[in-house]
Short mmCIF file of C-alpha atoms in Angstrom, two decimals:
data_model
loop_
_atom_site.label_atom_id
_atom_site.label_comp_id
_atom_site.label_asym_id
_atom_site.label_seq_id
_atom_site.Cartn_x
_atom_site.Cartn_y
_atom_site.Cartn_z
CA MET A 1 82.68 148.15 117.14
CA LYS A 2 83.07 146.27 120.39
CA ILE A 3 82.99 142.52 120.92
CA ILE A 4 84.04 139.86 123.44
CA CYS A 5 85.08 136.36 122.34
CA LEU A 6 87.13 133.38 123.41
CA LYS A 7 90.84 133.53 122.52
CA GLU A 8 90.76 129.94 121.19
CA ASN A 9 87.94 130.67 118.71
CA LEU A 10 89.52 133.91 117.52
CA LYS A 11 92.97 132.35 117.14
CA ARG A 12 91.64 129.48 114.98
CA SER A 13 89.90 131.90 112.65
CA LEU A 14 92.91 134.22 112.38
CA ASP A 15 95.28 131.31 111.69
CA ASN A 16 93.12 130.09 108.80
CA ALA A 17 92.71 133.61 107.41
CA LEU A 18 96.44 134.35 107.62
CA ARG A 19 97.38 131.48 105.29
CA ILE A 20 95.44 133.10 102.45
CA ILE A 21 97.45 136.31 102.56
CA LYS A 22 100.45 136.88 100.30
CA TYR A 23 102.55 139.93 101.10
CA ASN A 24 101.51 142.75 98.79
CA SER A 25 103.61 145.95 98.63
CA THR A 26 101.47 147.73 96.04
CA LEU A 27 98.12 147.27 97.83
CA PRO A 28 98.89 147.28 101.58
CA VAL A 29 95.29 146.67 102.63
CA LEU A 30 95.65 143.10 101.28
CA ASN A 31 98.13 142.46 104.11
CA ASN A 32 95.27 143.09 106.55
CA PHE A 33 92.29 141.20 107.91
CA LEU A 34 88.86 142.73 107.45
CA ILE A 35 87.18 142.63 110.85
CA SER A 36 83.45 143.33 111.04
CA VAL A 37 80.19 142.18 112.60
CA GLU A 38 77.69 140.02 110.70
CA LYS A 39 75.05 137.43 111.65
CA GLY A 40 75.45 138.48 115.27
CA MET A 41 79.07 137.26 115.22
CA LEU A 42 82.55 138.60 114.63
CA LYS A 43 83.48 138.22 110.94
CA ILE A 44 87.11 137.74 109.84
CA SER A 45 87.99 138.02 106.14
CA SER A 46 91.18 137.88 104.07
CA THR A 47 92.02 137.69 100.38
CA ASP A 48 94.89 137.74 97.90
CA LEU A 49 92.43 138.53 95.05
CA GLU A 50 92.50 134.89 93.92
CA ILE A 51 91.29 133.19 97.10
CA GLY A 52 88.92 134.74 99.61
CA PHE A 53 88.44 133.47 103.15
CA THR A 54 85.63 134.38 105.55
CA SER A 55 84.82 132.97 108.97
CA TRP A 56 82.33 133.89 111.65
CA VAL A 57 83.45 133.71 115.29
CA PRO A 58 80.80 133.30 118.02
CA SER A 59 81.06 136.48 120.09
CA LYS A 60 79.19 138.79 122.41
CA ILE A 61 78.42 141.85 120.27
CA LEU A 62 78.34 145.10 122.23
CA ALA A 63 78.62 147.46 119.25
CA GLU A 64 78.82 146.98 115.49
CA GLY A 65 81.42 148.35 113.10
CA SER A 66 84.36 147.34 110.90
CA ILE A 67 88.07 147.91 110.34
CA THR A 68 91.09 146.23 108.77
CA ALA A 69 94.03 145.16 110.93
CA PRO A 70 97.62 144.08 110.11
CA ALA A 71 97.22 140.33 109.69
CA GLN A 72 100.63 139.09 110.81
CA LEU A 73 100.71 141.33 113.87
CA LEU A 74 97.17 140.60 115.05
CA SER A 75 97.52 136.85 114.54
CA GLN A 76 100.87 136.71 116.36
CA PHE A 77 99.63 138.81 119.25
CA VAL A 78 96.41 136.82 119.78
CA SER A 79 98.35 133.53 119.61
CA ASN A 80 100.44 134.59 122.59
CA LEU A 81 97.56 135.72 124.78
CA PRO A 82 96.33 133.54 127.66
CA ASN A 83 93.39 131.27 126.88
CA LYS A 84 90.73 133.62 128.23
CA ASN A 85 88.14 136.07 126.94
CA ILE A 86 89.38 138.81 124.62
CA SER A 87 87.77 142.21 124.41
CA LEU A 88 88.17 143.95 121.04
CA GLU A 89 87.05 147.54 120.53
CA VAL A 90 87.49 149.86 117.54
CA LYS A 91 87.79 153.63 117.99
CA ASP A 92 89.28 156.21 115.62
CA SER A 93 90.84 153.59 113.28
CA LYS A 94 92.55 151.87 116.18
CA ILE A 95 91.90 148.45 117.68
CA TYR A 96 91.99 148.23 121.47
CA LEU A 97 92.60 144.70 122.73
CA ASN A 98 92.26 143.56 126.32
CA CYS A 99 92.82 140.09 127.78
CA ASP A 100 93.46 139.35 131.46
CA ASN A 101 95.09 142.73 132.22
CA ILE A 102 97.04 142.64 128.94
CA ASN A 103 96.33 145.63 126.72
CA ALA A 104 97.38 146.60 123.22
CA VAL A 105 96.52 149.21 120.63
CA ILE A 106 96.88 148.29 116.94
CA ASN A 107 96.60 150.81 114.12
CA GLY A 108 94.10 149.82 111.45
CA ILE A 109 93.01 150.92 107.97
CA SER A 110 89.46 151.85 107.03
CA ALA A 111 87.32 148.90 105.95
CA GLU A 112 86.22 150.91 102.90
CA ASN A 113 89.61 150.22 101.29
CA PHE A 114 89.28 146.44 101.54
CA PRO A 115 88.35 144.70 98.26
CA ILE A 116 84.95 143.05 98.01
CA ILE A 117 85.12 139.26 98.35
CA PRO A 118 82.77 137.89 95.66
CA LYS A 119 79.75 135.74 96.42
CA ILE A 120 78.15 132.92 94.43
CA LYS A 121 74.37 132.84 94.52
CA ASN A 122 73.89 129.56 92.61
CA GLU A 123 72.56 126.39 94.19
CA PRO A 124 75.27 123.96 95.39
CA VAL A 125 76.46 121.54 92.72
CA LEU A 126 77.53 119.11 95.43
CA VAL A 127 76.92 118.49 99.13
CA ILE A 128 79.54 116.10 100.49
CA HIS A 129 80.60 114.96 103.94
CA SER A 130 83.88 116.52 105.00
CA LYS A 131 85.67 113.20 105.61
CA ILE A 132 84.87 111.94 102.11
CA LEU A 133 86.01 115.20 100.53
CA LYS A 134 89.20 115.24 102.60
CA ASP A 135 90.05 111.61 101.80
CA SER A 136 89.43 112.17 98.08
CA LEU A 137 91.59 115.29 97.87
CA ASN A 138 94.36 113.62 99.88
CA CYS A 139 94.42 110.73 97.40
CA VAL A 140 95.28 112.97 94.45
CA ILE A 141 96.86 116.19 95.70
CA ASN A 142 100.46 114.89 95.77
CA SER A 143 100.32 113.99 92.07
CA SER A 144 99.52 117.51 90.95
CA ALA A 145 102.29 119.53 89.33
CA ILE A 146 103.85 122.39 91.31
CA SER A 147 104.27 124.86 88.49
CA ASP A 148 103.12 128.38 87.65
CA SER A 149 103.84 127.85 83.96
CA ARG A 150 101.19 125.14 83.50
CA PRO A 151 98.25 126.02 85.76
CA GLU A 152 96.03 123.42 84.08
CA ILE A 153 98.04 120.60 85.68
CA SER A 154 98.93 122.47 88.86
CA SER A 155 95.41 121.63 89.89
CA ILE A 156 92.82 119.00 90.69
CA TYR A 157 90.22 118.13 88.10
CA VAL A 158 86.77 117.24 89.39
CA LYS A 159 84.17 115.59 87.20
CA ILE A 160 80.69 115.08 88.64
CA ASN A 161 78.46 112.47 87.02
CA PRO A 162 74.94 111.49 88.16
CA ASP A 163 76.19 108.43 90.06
CA GLN A 164 79.88 109.13 90.72
CA ILE A 165 82.49 111.83 91.29
CA GLU A 166 86.02 111.66 89.88
CA PHE A 167 89.05 113.46 91.31
CA VAL A 168 92.09 113.53 89.00
CA SER A 169 95.58 115.02 89.16
CA THR A 170 98.75 114.64 87.12
CA ASP A 171 102.19 116.19 86.78
CA SER A 172 102.83 114.36 83.44
CA PHE A 173 105.02 111.72 85.20
CA ARG A 174 102.17 110.17 87.18
CA LEU A 175 98.42 110.35 87.48
CA ALA A 176 96.13 109.74 90.46
CA HIS A 177 92.44 108.97 89.98
CA LYS A 178 89.93 108.69 92.83
CA THR A 179 86.27 107.81 92.31
CA ILE A 180 83.37 108.20 94.72
CA PHE A 181 80.55 105.82 93.81
CA VAL A 182 77.53 107.73 95.07
CA SER A 183 75.02 104.91 94.66
CA SER A 184 76.93 102.45 96.86
CA GLY A 185 76.29 101.77 100.55
CA ASP A 186 75.74 104.78 102.79
CA MET A 187 77.21 107.19 100.22
CA LYS A 188 73.67 108.22 99.24
CA GLU A 189 73.33 109.94 102.61
CA LYS A 190 76.80 111.50 102.62
CA VAL A 191 77.01 112.72 99.02
CA LYS A 192 74.25 114.58 97.20
CA ILE A 193 74.69 115.71 93.60
CA ASN A 194 72.70 118.46 91.89
CA SER A 195 72.24 116.85 88.49
CA GLU A 196 70.93 120.09 86.97
CA ILE A 197 74.28 121.86 87.25
CA SER A 198 77.33 121.11 85.12
CA GLY A 199 79.95 119.41 87.26
CA LYS A 200 83.33 119.73 85.51
CA PHE A 201 85.79 122.15 87.04
CA ILE A 202 89.51 122.59 87.73
CA ILE A 203 90.55 123.62 91.25
CA PRO A 204 93.95 125.34 91.67
CA LEU A 205 96.41 123.27 93.70
CA ARG A 206 96.81 125.99 96.34
CA THR A 207 93.04 126.17 96.83
CA ALA A 208 92.84 122.41 97.32
CA GLY A 209 95.62 122.59 99.90
CA GLU A 210 93.88 125.39 101.80
CA ILE A 211 90.54 123.61 101.93
CA LEU A 212 92.28 120.47 103.19
CA ARG A 213 93.83 122.43 106.05
CA ILE A 214 90.57 124.17 106.87
CA LEU A 215 88.65 120.88 106.91
CA GLY A 216 90.91 119.68 109.75
CA ASP A 217 88.67 118.01 112.34
CA TYR A 218 85.49 119.42 110.78
CA ASN A 219 82.92 116.63 110.72
CA ASP A 220 79.88 117.74 108.75
CA ALA A 221 78.61 118.44 105.25
CA VAL A 222 80.44 120.78 102.87
CA ASN A 223 78.38 122.66 100.29
CA ILE A 224 80.28 123.22 97.04
CA THR A 225 78.94 125.87 94.67
CA ILE A 226 80.37 126.95 91.33
CA ASP A 227 79.75 129.53 88.64
CA ASP A 228 81.59 130.20 85.38
CA SER A 229 84.87 131.14 87.04
CA GLN A 230 84.68 130.56 90.79
CA ILE A 231 84.11 127.87 93.41
CA LEU A 232 82.78 128.25 96.94
CA PHE A 233 83.35 125.81 99.79
CA ASP A 234 80.77 126.42 102.53
CA LEU A 235 81.53 124.87 105.93
CA ASP A 236 78.80 126.53 107.99
CA ASN A 237 80.75 129.37 109.66
CA ILE A 238 83.68 129.18 107.22
CA HIS A 239 83.60 130.12 103.53
CA LEU A 240 86.47 129.70 101.09
CA ILE A 241 85.97 131.13 97.61
CA SER A 242 88.51 130.77 94.81
CA ARG A 243 88.92 131.32 91.14
CA LEU A 244 88.74 128.22 88.99
CA ILE A 245 91.30 127.42 86.31
CA LEU A 246 89.65 128.08 82.97
CA GLY A 247 90.30 126.00 79.87
CA ASN A 248 90.47 122.28 79.23
CA TYR A 249 92.11 119.68 81.42
CA PRO A 250 94.55 117.35 79.58
CA ASP A 251 93.01 114.25 78.02
CA TYR A 252 94.11 111.96 80.84
CA GLU A 253 91.88 109.11 79.69
CA ALA A 254 94.10 108.65 76.63
CA ILE A 255 97.04 107.50 78.76
CA ILE A 256 95.08 105.01 80.89
CA PRO A 257 96.15 101.53 79.69
CA LYS A 258 93.23 99.51 78.37
CA SER A 259 95.00 96.16 78.95
CA SER A 260 98.21 94.79 80.42
CA GLU A 261 100.88 92.23 79.51
CA THR A 262 101.82 91.53 83.13
CA LYS A 263 99.77 91.51 86.32
CA CYS A 264 101.37 91.16 89.71
CA TYR A 265 99.40 90.63 92.93
CA VAL A 266 101.52 91.51 95.96
CA SER A 267 101.28 92.54 99.61
CA LYS A 268 101.10 96.30 99.95
CA LYS A 269 102.95 96.22 103.28
CA ASP A 270 105.81 94.07 101.97
CA LEU A 271 106.21 96.14 98.81
CA GLU A 272 106.09 99.45 100.67
CA GLU A 273 108.74 98.25 103.12
CA SER A 274 111.03 97.03 100.33
CA ILE A 275 110.74 100.26 98.37
CA ARG A 276 111.54 102.37 101.43
CA LEU A 277 114.65 100.27 102.10
CA SER A 278 115.73 100.44 98.47
CA GLY A 279 115.31 104.19 98.58
CA CYS A 280 118.20 104.33 101.06
CA PHE A 281 120.56 103.15 98.29
CA SER A 282 119.07 104.87 95.27
CA SER A 283 120.98 107.38 93.15
CA LYS A 284 120.16 111.04 92.62
CA LEU A 285 117.44 109.90 90.23
CA ASN A 286 115.61 108.25 93.16
CA ASP A 287 115.54 105.13 91.00
CA VAL A 288 114.69 101.61 92.11
CA THR A 289 114.28 98.58 89.85
CA PHE A 290 111.22 96.37 90.03
CA LYS A 291 111.59 92.85 88.56
CA THR A 292 109.16 89.99 88.32
CA ASN A 293 110.19 86.33 88.41
CA LEU A 294 107.28 84.27 87.13
CA SER A 295 108.97 80.88 87.72
CA LYS A 296 109.58 81.61 91.42
CA SER A 297 106.40 83.65 92.01
CA GLN A 298 108.48 86.51 93.32
CA VAL A 299 109.15 90.14 92.67
CA GLU A 300 112.48 91.81 93.36
CA VAL A 301 113.06 95.41 94.40
CA LEU A 302 116.66 96.51 93.79
CA SER A 303 118.73 99.65 94.07
CA SER A 304 122.40 100.54 94.07
CA HIS A 305 124.59 103.53 94.78
CA SER A 306 128.15 103.87 93.54
CA GLU A 307 129.38 105.05 96.94
CA HIS A 308 126.97 103.60 99.50
CA GLY A 309 126.25 100.04 98.30
CA ASN A 310 123.13 98.22 97.17
CA HIS A 311 119.89 96.60 98.29
CA ASN A 312 117.88 93.61 97.02
CA ALA A 313 114.58 92.35 98.44
CA LYS A 314 112.42 89.43 97.25
CA ILE A 315 108.68 89.37 97.84
CA ASN A 316 106.25 86.52 97.26
CA ALA A 317 103.68 87.41 94.61
CA GLU A 318 101.15 86.02 92.17
CA ILE A 319 102.28 86.89 88.65
CA LYS A 320 100.35 86.56 85.43
CA GLY A 321 101.80 87.21 81.98
CA LYS A 322 105.35 88.10 80.99
CA ASP A 323 108.33 88.84 83.22
CA VAL A 324 109.27 92.49 83.28
CA SER A 325 112.02 94.73 84.66
CA VAL A 326 111.12 98.39 85.18
CA VAL A 327 112.82 101.37 86.85
CA PHE A 328 110.71 103.83 88.85
CA ASN A 329 111.13 106.89 91.02
CA TRP A 330 110.69 105.29 94.45
CA ARG A 331 109.21 108.41 96.03
CA TYR A 332 106.53 108.61 93.35
CA PHE A 333 105.85 104.90 93.79
CA LEU A 334 105.27 105.34 97.54
CA ASP A 335 102.95 108.30 96.92
CA GLY A 336 100.70 105.94 95.01
CA LEU A 337 100.88 103.12 97.54
CA LYS A 338 99.98 105.24 100.55
CA ASN A 339 96.60 106.13 99.04
CA ILE A 340 95.55 102.52 98.54
CA GLU A 341 93.39 100.84 101.16
CA GLY A 342 93.59 97.11 101.68
CA ASP A 343 96.35 94.55 102.15
CA GLU A 344 96.81 93.46 98.52
CA ILE A 345 97.57 95.56 95.46
CA VAL A 346 97.75 94.88 91.73
CA LEU A 347 100.60 96.13 89.52
CA GLU A 348 99.91 96.15 85.79
CA PHE A 349 102.70 96.51 83.23
CA ASN A 350 103.06 96.79 79.46
CA GLY A 351 106.80 96.40 79.13
CA ASP A 352 109.52 98.59 80.61
CA ILE A 353 108.85 101.94 78.95
CA LYS A 354 105.07 102.28 79.08
CA PRO A 355 103.11 103.53 82.09
CA ALA A 356 102.35 101.08 84.90
CA VAL A 357 99.10 100.97 86.87
CA ILE A 358 98.98 100.54 90.65
CA LYS A 359 95.61 99.86 92.26
CA PRO A 360 93.93 97.93 95.08
CA ALA A 361 93.15 94.27 94.37
CA LYS A 362 89.57 94.44 95.61
CA ASN A 363 88.34 98.01 95.18
CA ALA A 364 87.82 100.00 92.01
CA ASP A 365 87.77 103.45 93.62
CA PHE A 366 91.42 104.40 93.09
CA PHE A 367 94.23 103.84 90.61
CA TYR A 368 97.64 105.39 90.13
CA ILE A 369 99.57 105.53 86.85
CA LEU A 370 103.35 105.88 86.99
CA MET A 371 105.81 106.38 84.16
CA PRO A 372 109.18 104.55 84.26
CA ILE A 373 112.01 107.02 84.60
CA ARG A 374 114.25 105.25 82.05
CA ASN A 375 114.53 102.03 80.10
CA SER A 376 116.06 99.38 82.37
#
């Protein structure tokens, strides 16, 4: 094999492929990239047997072939090369690299030892513009649990209906829910659903994080294909395939409040600022108290620390229903606020021990449910 390509293009592909690899002492070939030629381009692949990554790098192909190369070494070396053309040649299980009078020889392993990265031959269940997919995943990813013991909630649940797509995540203390309404506005051109294919699947949290990083500045359609146990994200010259989490997602709809005793309309900016300031004085529980004052049309955000002092902020608000005093984890509260677009938000309460709902005042595409951390 012999190819010539731009350092910048090769580096980007190697960086994305490297993140998939987990050090494996029992199967050393998994610590390598598979380097080959396909579609008239250089092909870079990596896998940890749960996620498989493949990208095609535009190159001048002088001779075909394949080999595996130590991932960490090759990525580090290419990153430090000057931004010029790189010549890569494979002879006798060695990789000969040349760039602007810089030469290196890297020992490889036969490509025959590299595991096969599976393929999905089904039709895409969803074709979605990259920006919409990225925004939707960003809205929910922080609410997913980081836990190996409960993979069903260390994930993002996606439910595809004929006219909308739901993205859901929860760690049992909070829940984020993002909806894409396909029939509205220009969404018809940016989101296309294959109604003939079942659209309920659970994406592992790590997979969602990797696809978010790969999306980066990509600005085009993403084809999403699934089968019984796998999902494929197709971004033209980049493919990411991953196992799906099998089983049933928790019945999240059961915890969504159907009504509320108190509704509070408040400025997102003012509330976000007050919560950040209160966080400076919160205890180890990250607790801040949220109080409504119906008679003064105000909400208060309070916190105190036995050593550092205390904080109290009053914000003008429109309040309907009963006064309430609730204690929240301020970091979790901010995670919900940052995913809301618009200047005004609605807070819905049912007393001080039941979950509260945070959502935009004018849009119905996102809501965030947060449990109080203790009875105030």
